[in-house]
Amino acid sequence: MQAVILVGGEGTRLRPLTYGTPKPMVPLFGIPFLERTLGRLKEAGVDDVVLAAGYLPRAIEDHLGDGSRIGMRVSYVVEASPLGTAGALKNLADHITESFFVLNGDVLTSLDLRAMIAFHREHGGVATLHAIRVDDPSAFGCIVRDADGRIASFIEKPPRHEAPTNEINAGTYLLERSVLDSIPADCKVSIERETFPDLIASGARLVSYVTDDYWLDVGRPEQYLQAHGDVLDRKLELAPSGDRALSSRGRMWHVGENGAPAYVRLPVFIGEGVAIDPSAIVGPYAVIGDRCRVGAGAEIRDAILWDGVDIGADARISDAILASDVSVGRSAHVTTGAVVGHGARIAADTHVDPNARIVAKAETAASPTS
Ligand code: GTP
C-alpha cells in the first residue's frame, strides 16, 4: 500500500507561522506535523509515501530526505503552480502502482488506518472516504450515504439547519489507482468538489467509512492551540510510541502527575535545554520548545513557544503562538490570539493587540518555491 500526502498548500490561515515554515513542518510538541503523520502511516504498514509539494518544498526535503532516517521511503513531486487536491494526484500518477491512501497534510486524527484498509477491501469501491460526525457540519463538506455506506452525494458547507447529515469529509481517502484515470492532466482540479462528485455521477461506487475518532484540522491558529491542549488533556495519544525519531523530544507533564518543577502548573510540555527562572510560572497548557528561556516573574499559559524563544522578566504570554527565535522584552504582554512570526522582537512594555499577527521584516520576502 502506498500513500500520498498533500502538502502543497500555502497555509495562509496559519500566517505568519507559514511564511518561512511550510504547514507540514509546523511542529506539534517539537516534531514537524508531517513527521507525525508519516509515523501513523508507518504504524499501519504503509512505508512508501509520495509528498505532493509546492510551497517551500525544500524545507520539507531538507528535513526528511529520502525518509530512511525514519525507516520509510519518501519521494517528492513538486508542482510549479498549485494544481489543487486532485490535480496534484494526477501530477504524480507515475509514482503510483497500487491502491493508495491520500491524506490532507493538516489533519490530526486517531483514525486506525489498518481498519480503514480492511473496510475498503470488504466494501470494494473505487474510493473509501473517511468521515466523522460533528455537531455543526456547516463549515465542512458533508457526505450523504445510504445504509450500506455507499455515497449518494456531497454537500459543501450546508446551513446548519438544512444539513442532511452531520457526517463530514475528514480528509483521508483510500483510492484505487483507476481513480487517477478520471482526473484531467495539467490543470487545477479539486478532488472534493470535482473528482468525487463526477465519479458518483458516472455510477462509480464510493464508500464512506464513518468513525468517531478524534479529528481536528490544524490549519488555523485556534485549532493549532487546541490540538496541543487536546494532547495535554489526553484526548489523543500522539502516535507513534517507541520510535525515538518520531517521539516527543521534551517532557510532557499531565494533570495529576508528580515530579514537575515548582514553577509548572500542569499540564505542560517542556522541550530540551530550556531555562526557566524559578520565580516564573509556566502553565497550564504551556508548550515550551527546545532552548527557550523564561525570565524572572514571567507567566506563560495557554500558549505555544517554538524553539529558541526568549521571554523577558515579568512578561505575560497567554492564548498566543510564538514561532522560533522570537524575543519578548521585559513586561511585554502577548495575549488574546496573537501569533508572532519567526525571529520577531516584541519591545519591552509593549501590549500587543488582540489577534495581532506580528512579522519580522525579512520573513515575508522568502521565495515560496525554494
Ligand atoms: P490555507 O491557505 O490556510 O487554506 O491552507 P492550505 O493552502 O493548506 O489549504 P487547505 O487547508 O484547504 O488544504 C488542505 C490540504 O491540501 C493541505 O494539506 C494542503 O497542503 C493541500 N493542498 C491544497 N491545495 C493544494 C495544491 O494545489 N497542491 C498540493 N500538492 N496540495 C494542496
CSV table of C-alpha atoms and ligand atoms in Angstrom, one decimal:
chain,number,residue,atom,x,y,z
A,1,MET,CA,0.0,0.0,0.0
A,2,GLN,CA,1.3,3.5,-0.9
A,3,ALA,CA,0.3,6.9,0.3
A,4,VAL,CA,0.2,10.4,-1.0
A,5,ILE,CA,0.2,13.3,1.5
A,6,LEU,CA,-1.0,16.6,0.1
A,7,VAL,CA,1.5,19.2,1.4
A,8,GLY,CA,1.4,21.9,-1.4
A,9,GLY,CA,-0.9,24.5,0.2
A,10,GLU,CA,0.4,27.8,1.3
A,11,GLY,CA,-1.2,27.6,4.7
A,12,THR,CA,-2.4,31.2,4.5
A,13,ARG,CA,-4.6,30.9,7.6
A,14,LEU,CA,-1.6,30.0,9.7
A,15,ARG,CA,0.4,33.0,8.7
A,16,PRO,CA,2.8,34.4,9.8
A,17,LEU,CA,3.9,30.9,11.1
A,18,THR,CA,3.9,29.7,7.5
A,19,TYR,CA,5.9,32.5,5.9
A,20,GLY,CA,9.1,30.6,6.5
A,21,THR,CA,7.8,27.2,7.6
A,22,PRO,CA,5.5,25.2,5.3
A,23,LYS,CA,2.5,24.0,7.2
A,24,PRO,CA,3.6,20.3,7.3
A,25,MET,CA,6.8,21.4,9.0
A,26,VAL,CA,4.9,23.3,11.8
A,27,PRO,CA,5.8,21.5,15.0
A,28,LEU,CA,3.5,19.5,17.2
A,29,PHE,CA,5.3,19.2,20.5
A,30,GLY,CA,8.6,19.7,18.9
A,31,ILE,CA,8.2,17.4,15.9
A,32,PRO,CA,7.0,18.5,12.5
A,33,PHE,CA,3.4,17.7,12.0
A,34,LEU,CA,4.2,15.8,8.8
A,35,GLU,CA,6.6,13.5,10.6
A,36,ARG,CA,3.8,12.5,13.0
A,37,THR,CA,1.5,11.8,10.0
A,38,LEU,CA,4.3,9.7,8.5
A,39,GLY,CA,4.6,7.8,11.8
A,40,ARG,CA,0.9,6.9,11.6
A,41,LEU,CA,1.3,5.5,8.1
A,42,LYS,CA,4.4,3.5,9.2
A,43,GLU,CA,2.5,2.0,12.1
A,44,ALA,CA,-0.2,0.9,9.6
A,45,GLY,CA,2.4,-0.8,7.4
A,46,VAL,CA,2.5,1.9,4.7
A,47,ASP,CA,6.1,2.9,4.2
A,48,ASP,CA,6.1,4.2,0.5
A,49,VAL,CA,5.0,7.8,0.6
A,50,VAL,CA,4.9,10.4,-2.1
A,51,LEU,CA,4.6,14.0,-1.0
A,52,ALA,CA,2.7,16.3,-3.3
A,53,ALA,CA,4.5,19.5,-2.5
A,54,GLY,CA,4.6,23.0,-4.0
A,55,TYR,CA,5.1,25.7,-1.3
A,56,LEU,CA,8.6,25.8,0.4
A,57,PRO,CA,9.3,22.2,-0.7
A,58,ARG,CA,13.0,22.4,0.2
A,59,ALA,CA,12.2,22.9,3.9
A,60,ILE,CA,10.4,19.6,3.8
A,61,GLU,CA,13.1,17.8,1.8
A,62,ASP,CA,15.9,19.1,3.9
A,63,HIS,CA,14.3,17.6,7.0
A,64,LEU,CA,13.0,14.3,5.7
A,65,GLY,CA,15.3,13.5,2.8
A,66,ASP,CA,14.5,10.1,1.3
A,67,GLY,CA,12.8,9.0,4.6
A,68,SER,CA,15.5,6.5,5.5
A,69,ARG,CA,16.1,8.2,8.9
A,70,ILE,CA,12.6,7.3,9.9
A,71,GLY,CA,12.6,3.9,8.1
A,72,MET,CA,10.3,4.9,5.2
A,73,ARG,CA,10.6,5.6,1.5
A,74,VAL,CA,9.7,9.3,0.9
A,75,SER,CA,9.7,10.9,-2.6
A,76,TYR,CA,8.6,14.3,-3.7
A,77,VAL,CA,6.7,15.7,-6.6
A,78,VAL,CA,6.8,19.5,-6.7
A,79,GLU,CA,4.1,21.5,-8.5
A,80,ALA,CA,5.3,24.6,-10.4
A,81,SER,CA,1.9,26.2,-9.5
A,82,PRO,CA,-0.9,24.7,-7.3
A,83,LEU,CA,-2.8,22.0,-9.1
A,84,GLY,CA,-5.5,21.5,-6.5
A,85,THR,CA,-6.1,18.4,-4.5
A,86,ALA,CA,-6.9,16.1,-7.5
A,87,GLY,CA,-4.6,17.8,-10.0
A,88,ALA,CA,-1.7,17.1,-7.5
A,89,LEU,CA,-2.5,13.4,-7.7
A,90,LYS,CA,-2.7,13.3,-11.4
A,91,ASN,CA,0.7,15.0,-11.5
A,92,LEU,CA,2.3,12.2,-9.6
A,93,ALA,CA,0.4,9.3,-11.2
A,94,ASP,CA,3.7,7.8,-12.5
A,95,HIS,CA,4.7,7.1,-8.8
A,96,ILE,CA,1.5,5.2,-8.0
A,97,THR,CA,1.4,1.5,-8.8
A,98,GLU,CA,-1.4,0.1,-6.5
A,99,SER,CA,-4.2,1.2,-4.2
A,100,PHE,CA,-3.1,4.2,-2.2
A,101,PHE,CA,-4.1,6.5,0.7
A,102,VAL,CA,-4.4,10.2,0.2
A,103,LEU,CA,-4.1,12.3,3.3
A,104,ASN,CA,-4.6,16.0,3.8
A,105,GLY,CA,-1.4,17.3,5.3
A,106,ASP,CA,-3.0,19.1,8.2
A,107,VAL,CA,-5.4,16.6,9.7
A,108,LEU,CA,-4.8,15.3,13.3
A,109,THR,CA,-6.8,12.2,13.9
A,110,SER,CA,-6.7,8.9,15.8
A,111,LEU,CA,-8.1,7.1,12.7
A,112,ASP,CA,-7.0,3.5,12.6
A,113,LEU,CA,-5.6,3.3,9.0
A,114,ARG,CA,-5.3,-0.5,9.2
A,115,ALA,CA,-9.0,-0.8,10.0
A,116,MET,CA,-9.7,1.5,7.0
A,117,ILE,CA,-7.8,-0.7,4.7
A,118,ALA,CA,-9.8,-3.7,5.9
A,119,PHE,CA,-13.1,-1.8,5.4
A,120,HIS,CA,-12.0,-0.7,1.9
A,121,ARG,CA,-11.3,-4.3,0.9
A,122,GLU,CA,-14.5,-5.5,2.3
A,123,HIS,CA,-16.7,-2.9,0.7
A,124,GLY,CA,-15.0,-2.9,-2.7
A,125,GLY,CA,-15.5,0.6,-4.1
A,126,VAL,CA,-13.0,2.7,-6.2
A,127,ALA,CA,-12.7,5.0,-3.2
A,128,THR,CA,-13.3,4.9,0.5
A,129,LEU,CA,-13.6,8.3,2.2
A,130,HIS,CA,-13.1,8.7,6.0
A,131,ALA,CA,-16.0,10.6,7.5
A,132,ILE,CA,-16.6,11.8,11.0
A,133,ARG,CA,-19.6,13.1,12.8
A,134,VAL,CA,-19.6,16.7,14.0
A,135,ASP,CA,-22.2,18.8,15.9
A,136,ASP,CA,-22.2,21.6,13.3
A,137,PRO,CA,-21.4,20.5,9.7
A,138,SER,CA,-21.9,24.0,8.2
A,139,ALA,CA,-18.2,24.7,7.9
A,140,PHE,CA,-17.4,21.4,6.2
A,141,GLY,CA,-18.1,19.2,3.2
A,142,CYS,CA,-20.9,16.7,4.1
A,143,ILE,CA,-21.1,13.2,2.7
A,144,VAL,CA,-24.6,11.8,2.1
A,145,ARG,CA,-24.7,8.0,2.1
A,146,ASP,CA,-27.1,5.1,2.2
A,147,ALA,CA,-27.3,2.5,5.0
A,148,ASP,CA,-24.5,0.4,3.4
A,149,GLY,CA,-22.1,3.3,3.3
A,150,ARG,CA,-22.4,3.9,-0.5
A,151,ILE,CA,-22.0,7.7,-1.1
A,152,ALA,CA,-25.0,9.3,-2.8
A,153,SER,CA,-23.8,12.9,-2.9
A,154,PHE,CA,-21.7,15.6,-1.4
A,155,ILE,CA,-23.0,18.9,0.0
A,156,GLU,CA,-20.5,21.7,0.6
A,157,LYS,CA,-21.0,23.8,3.7
A,158,PRO,CA,-24.8,23.5,4.1
A,159,PRO,CA,-26.6,25.9,6.5
A,160,ARG,CA,-26.7,24.1,9.9
A,161,HIS,CA,-30.5,23.5,9.9
A,162,GLU,CA,-30.6,22.4,6.3
A,163,ALA,CA,-27.7,19.9,6.6
A,164,PRO,CA,-29.0,16.4,5.6
A,165,THR,CA,-26.3,14.7,7.6
A,166,ASN,CA,-23.7,15.6,10.2
A,167,GLU,CA,-21.1,13.3,8.6
A,168,ILE,CA,-18.3,15.3,7.1
A,169,ASN,CA,-15.4,14.5,4.8
A,170,ALA,CA,-12.4,14.0,7.2
A,171,GLY,CA,-9.7,14.3,4.5
A,172,THR,CA,-8.3,10.7,4.4
A,173,TYR,CA,-9.1,8.7,1.3
A,174,LEU,CA,-8.2,5.2,0.2
A,175,LEU,CA,-8.3,5.1,-3.6
A,176,GLU,CA,-7.9,2.5,-6.3
A,177,ARG,CA,-5.4,3.5,-8.9
A,178,SER,CA,-8.2,3.8,-11.6
A,179,VAL,CA,-9.4,7.0,-9.9
A,180,LEU,CA,-6.4,8.7,-11.4
A,181,ASP,CA,-7.8,8.0,-14.9
A,182,SER,CA,-10.8,10.2,-14.2
A,183,ILE,CA,-8.7,13.3,-13.4
A,184,PRO,CA,-7.7,15.6,-16.3
A,185,ALA,CA,-4.0,16.3,-16.7
A,186,ASP,CA,-2.1,19.6,-16.4
A,187,CYS,CA,-4.9,21.6,-14.8
A,188,LYS,CA,-6.2,22.6,-11.4
A,189,VAL,CA,-8.8,20.1,-10.1
A,190,SER,CA,-10.3,19.7,-6.7
A,191,ILE,CA,-10.9,16.1,-5.6
A,192,GLU,CA,-13.7,17.1,-3.2
A,193,ARG,CA,-15.6,19.4,-5.5
A,194,GLU,CA,-14.9,17.8,-8.9
A,195,THR,CA,-13.4,14.3,-9.0
A,196,PHE,CA,-15.6,12.6,-6.3
A,197,PRO,CA,-18.9,14.1,-7.5
A,198,ASP,CA,-18.0,13.3,-11.1
A,199,LEU,CA,-17.2,9.7,-10.2
A,200,ILE,CA,-20.6,9.4,-8.4
A,201,ALA,CA,-22.4,10.9,-11.4
A,202,SER,CA,-20.7,8.3,-13.6
A,203,GLY,CA,-22.0,5.5,-11.4
A,204,ALA,CA,-18.8,4.6,-9.7
A,205,ARG,CA,-19.0,3.1,-6.2
A,206,LEU,CA,-17.6,5.4,-3.5
A,207,VAL,CA,-18.0,4.4,0.2
A,208,SER,CA,-18.0,6.4,3.3
A,209,TYR,CA,-16.1,5.0,6.3
A,210,VAL,CA,-17.7,6.7,9.3
A,211,THR,CA,-15.9,6.7,12.7
A,212,ASP,CA,-16.0,8.6,16.0
A,213,ASP,CA,-12.3,9.2,16.1
A,214,TYR,CA,-10.5,12.3,17.4
A,215,TRP,CA,-10.3,14.6,14.4
A,216,LEU,CA,-9.0,18.2,14.0
A,217,ASP,CA,-7.9,20.3,11.0
A,218,VAL,CA,-5.0,22.2,12.5
A,219,GLY,CA,-4.9,24.7,9.7
A,220,ARG,CA,-5.8,27.8,11.8
A,221,PRO,CA,-4.2,29.2,15.0
A,222,GLU,CA,-7.1,28.4,17.2
A,223,GLN,CA,-7.1,24.8,16.1
A,224,TYR,CA,-3.3,24.6,16.4
A,225,LEU,CA,-3.6,25.7,20.0
A,226,GLN,CA,-6.5,23.3,20.6
A,227,ALA,CA,-4.5,20.3,19.2
A,228,HIS,CA,-1.8,20.9,21.8
A,229,GLY,CA,-4.4,21.3,24.5
A,230,ASP,CA,-6.2,18.1,23.5
A,231,VAL,CA,-3.0,16.1,23.6
A,232,LEU,CA,-2.1,17.6,27.0
A,233,ASP,CA,-5.7,16.6,28.1
A,234,ARG,CA,-5.0,13.1,26.8
A,235,LYS,CA,-7.9,13.3,24.3
A,236,LEU,CA,-5.4,12.0,21.8
A,237,GLU,CA,-2.3,9.8,22.1
A,238,LEU,CA,0.4,11.1,19.8
A,239,ALA,CA,1.5,8.3,17.5
A,240,PRO,CA,3.7,6.5,17.3
A,241,SER,CA,5.3,5.4,20.5
A,242,GLY,CA,8.6,3.6,20.9
A,243,ASP,CA,10.4,5.1,17.9
A,244,ARG,CA,12.8,7.7,19.1
A,245,ALA,CA,13.0,9.6,15.8
A,246,LEU,CA,9.2,10.1,16.0
A,247,SER,CA,8.6,10.6,19.7
A,248,SER,CA,8.5,13.9,21.5
A,249,ARG,CA,11.8,15.5,22.2
A,250,GLY,CA,10.9,17.0,25.6
A,251,ARG,CA,8.8,16.1,28.6
A,252,MET,CA,5.1,16.3,28.9
A,253,TRP,CA,3.5,16.5,32.4
A,254,HIS,CA,-0.1,15.7,32.7
A,255,VAL,CA,-2.5,16.7,35.4
A,256,GLY,CA,-2.1,14.5,38.5
A,257,GLU,CA,1.5,13.6,37.7
A,258,ASN,CA,4.2,14.0,40.4
A,259,GLY,CA,7.6,15.4,40.0
A,260,ALA,CA,7.0,18.6,37.9
A,261,PRO,CA,9.1,21.6,39.0
A,262,ALA,CA,7.5,24.2,41.3
A,263,TYR,CA,7.1,26.8,38.6
A,264,VAL,CA,4.9,24.4,36.5
A,265,ARG,CA,1.1,24.4,36.5
A,266,LEU,CA,0.0,21.2,34.9
A,267,PRO,CA,-0.5,20.2,32.1
A,268,VAL,CA,2.6,21.4,30.3
A,269,PHE,CA,5.2,20.3,27.8
A,270,ILE,CA,8.8,21.5,28.2
A,271,GLY,CA,11.5,20.8,25.5
A,272,GLU,CA,15.2,20.2,25.9
A,273,GLY,CA,17.7,22.7,27.1
A,274,VAL,CA,15.1,25.1,28.5
A,275,ALA,CA,16.0,27.6,31.2
A,276,ILE,CA,13.1,28.8,33.4
A,277,ASP,CA,13.6,31.2,36.2
A,278,PRO,CA,12.2,29.7,39.4
A,279,SER,CA,10.0,32.8,40.0
A,280,ALA,CA,8.3,32.4,36.6
A,281,ILE,CA,5.1,30.5,36.2
A,282,VAL,CA,4.7,28.1,33.3
A,283,GLY,CA,1.2,26.6,32.5
A,284,PRO,CA,-1.3,25.4,32.5
A,285,TYR,CA,-1.4,24.4,28.8
A,286,ALA,CA,2.0,25.9,28.0
A,287,VAL,CA,4.1,24.2,25.3
A,288,ILE,CA,7.8,25.3,25.5
A,289,GLY,CA,10.1,24.4,22.7
A,290,ASP,CA,13.8,23.5,22.9
A,291,ARG,CA,16.3,26.1,24.2
A,292,CYS,CA,13.7,28.6,25.3
A,293,ARG,CA,14.5,31.0,28.1
A,294,VAL,CA,11.9,32.3,30.5
A,295,GLY,CA,12.8,35.3,32.7
A,296,ALA,CA,12.0,36.1,36.4
A,297,GLY,CA,8.4,36.6,37.2
A,298,ALA,CA,7.2,35.9,33.6
A,299,GLU,CA,4.0,34.0,33.1
A,300,ILE,CA,3.1,31.7,30.2
A,301,ARG,CA,-0.2,29.9,29.9
A,302,ASP,CA,-2.4,28.6,27.0
A,303,ALA,CA,0.5,29.2,24.6
A,304,ILE,CA,2.9,27.6,22.3
A,305,LEU,CA,6.5,28.6,22.0
A,306,TRP,CA,8.6,27.1,19.3
A,307,ASP,CA,12.4,26.6,19.7
A,308,GLY,CA,14.8,29.3,20.9
A,309,VAL,CA,12.2,31.8,22.2
A,310,ASP,CA,13.3,34.3,24.8
A,311,ILE,CA,10.8,35.6,27.3
A,312,GLY,CA,11.9,38.7,29.3
A,313,ALA,CA,11.3,39.2,33.0
A,314,ASP,CA,7.7,39.9,34.1
A,315,ALA,CA,6.3,39.3,30.5
A,316,ARG,CA,2.8,37.7,30.1
A,317,ILE,CA,2.1,35.2,27.4
A,318,SER,CA,-1.3,33.7,27.0
A,319,ASP,CA,-3.6,32.5,24.2
A,320,ALA,CA,-0.7,33.1,21.8
A,321,ILE,CA,1.7,31.3,19.5
A,322,LEU,CA,5.3,32.4,19.2
A,323,ALA,CA,7.5,31.0,16.3
A,324,SER,CA,11.2,30.1,16.7
A,325,ASP,CA,13.7,32.7,17.9
A,326,VAL,CA,11.1,35.3,18.9
A,327,SER,CA,12.1,37.5,21.7
A,328,VAL,CA,9.7,39.2,24.1
A,329,GLY,CA,11.0,42.2,26.1
A,330,ARG,CA,10.6,42.8,29.8
A,331,SER,CA,7.0,43.3,31.0
A,332,ALA,CA,5.5,42.9,27.5
A,333,HIS,CA,2.2,41.3,27.0
A,334,VAL,CA,1.5,38.9,24.1
A,335,THR,CA,-2.1,37.6,24.6
A,336,THR,CA,-5.6,37.1,23.2
A,337,GLY,CA,-5.0,35.3,19.9
A,338,ALA,CA,-1.7,36.9,19.0
A,339,VAL,CA,0.6,35.0,16.6
A,340,VAL,CA,4.2,36.1,16.3
A,341,GLY,CA,6.3,35.0,13.3
A,342,HIS,CA,9.9,33.6,13.3
A,343,GLY,CA,12.5,35.9,14.7
A,344,ALA,CA,10.2,38.8,15.6
A,345,ARG,CA,11.1,41.1,18.5
A,346,ILE,CA,8.5,42.5,20.9
A,347,ALA,CA,9.8,45.5,22.7
A,348,ALA,CA,9.7,45.8,26.5
A,349,ASP,CA,6.4,47.0,27.9
A,350,THR,CA,4.5,46.5,24.6
A,351,HIS,CA,1.0,45.2,24.9
A,352,VAL,CA,0.2,43.6,21.6
A,353,ASP,CA,-3.3,44.0,20.2
A,354,PRO,CA,-5.8,41.1,20.4
A,355,ASN,CA,-5.3,38.7,17.4
A,356,ALA,CA,-2.3,40.6,16.2
A,357,ARG,CA,-0.1,39.0,13.5
A,358,ILE,CA,3.5,40.1,14.1
A,359,VAL,CA,6.2,39.5,11.5
A,360,ALA,CA,9.9,40.1,11.5
A,361,LYS,CA,10.6,42.2,8.3
A,362,ALA,CA,12.7,39.6,6.4
A,363,GLU,CA,10.1,36.9,6.7
A,364,THR,CA,7.6,37.7,4.0
A,365,ALA,CA,10.3,38.2,1.4
A,366,ALA,CA,11.2,34.4,1.3
A,367,SER,CA,10.7,32.8,-2.1
A,368,PRO,CA,7.7,30.4,-1.8
A,369,THR,CA,9.0,27.7,-4.2
A,370,SER,CA,12.5,27.3,-2.8
B,1,GTP,P1,-5.0,27.8,3.7
B,1,GTP,O1,-4.2,28.6,2.7
B,1,GTP,O2,-4.9,28.3,5.1
B,1,GTP,O3,-6.4,27.5,3.3
B,1,GTP,O4,-4.2,26.3,3.7
B,1,GTP,P2,-3.9,25.3,2.5
B,1,GTP,O5,-3.2,26.1,1.5
B,1,GTP,O6,-3.1,24.2,3.1
B,1,GTP,O7,-5.3,24.8,2.0
B,1,GTP,P3,-6.2,23.7,2.6
B,1,GTP,O8,-6.1,23.6,4.1
B,1,GTP,O9,-7.5,23.8,2.0
B,1,GTP,O10,-5.5,22.3,2.0
B,1,GTP,C1,-5.8,21.0,2.5
B,1,GTP,C2,-4.6,20.2,2.2
B,1,GTP,O11,-4.4,20.1,0.8
B,1,GTP,C3,-3.3,20.7,2.8
B,1,GTP,O12,-2.6,19.6,3.3
B,1,GTP,C4,-2.6,21.4,1.7
B,1,GTP,O13,-1.2,21.4,1.8
B,1,GTP,C5,-3.1,20.6,0.5
B,1,GTP,N1,-3.2,21.3,-0.8
B,1,GTP,C6,-4.2,22.3,-1.0
B,1,GTP,N2,-4.0,22.7,-2.3
B,1,GTP,C7,-3.0,22.0,-2.8
B,1,GTP,C8,-2.4,22.0,-4.1
B,1,GTP,O14,-2.8,22.7,-5.1
B,1,GTP,N3,-1.4,21.1,-4.3
B,1,GTP,C9,-1.0,20.3,-3.4
B,1,GTP,N4,0.0,19.4,-3.6
B,1,GTP,N5,-1.5,20.3,-2.1
B,1,GTP,C10,-2.5,21.1,-1.9
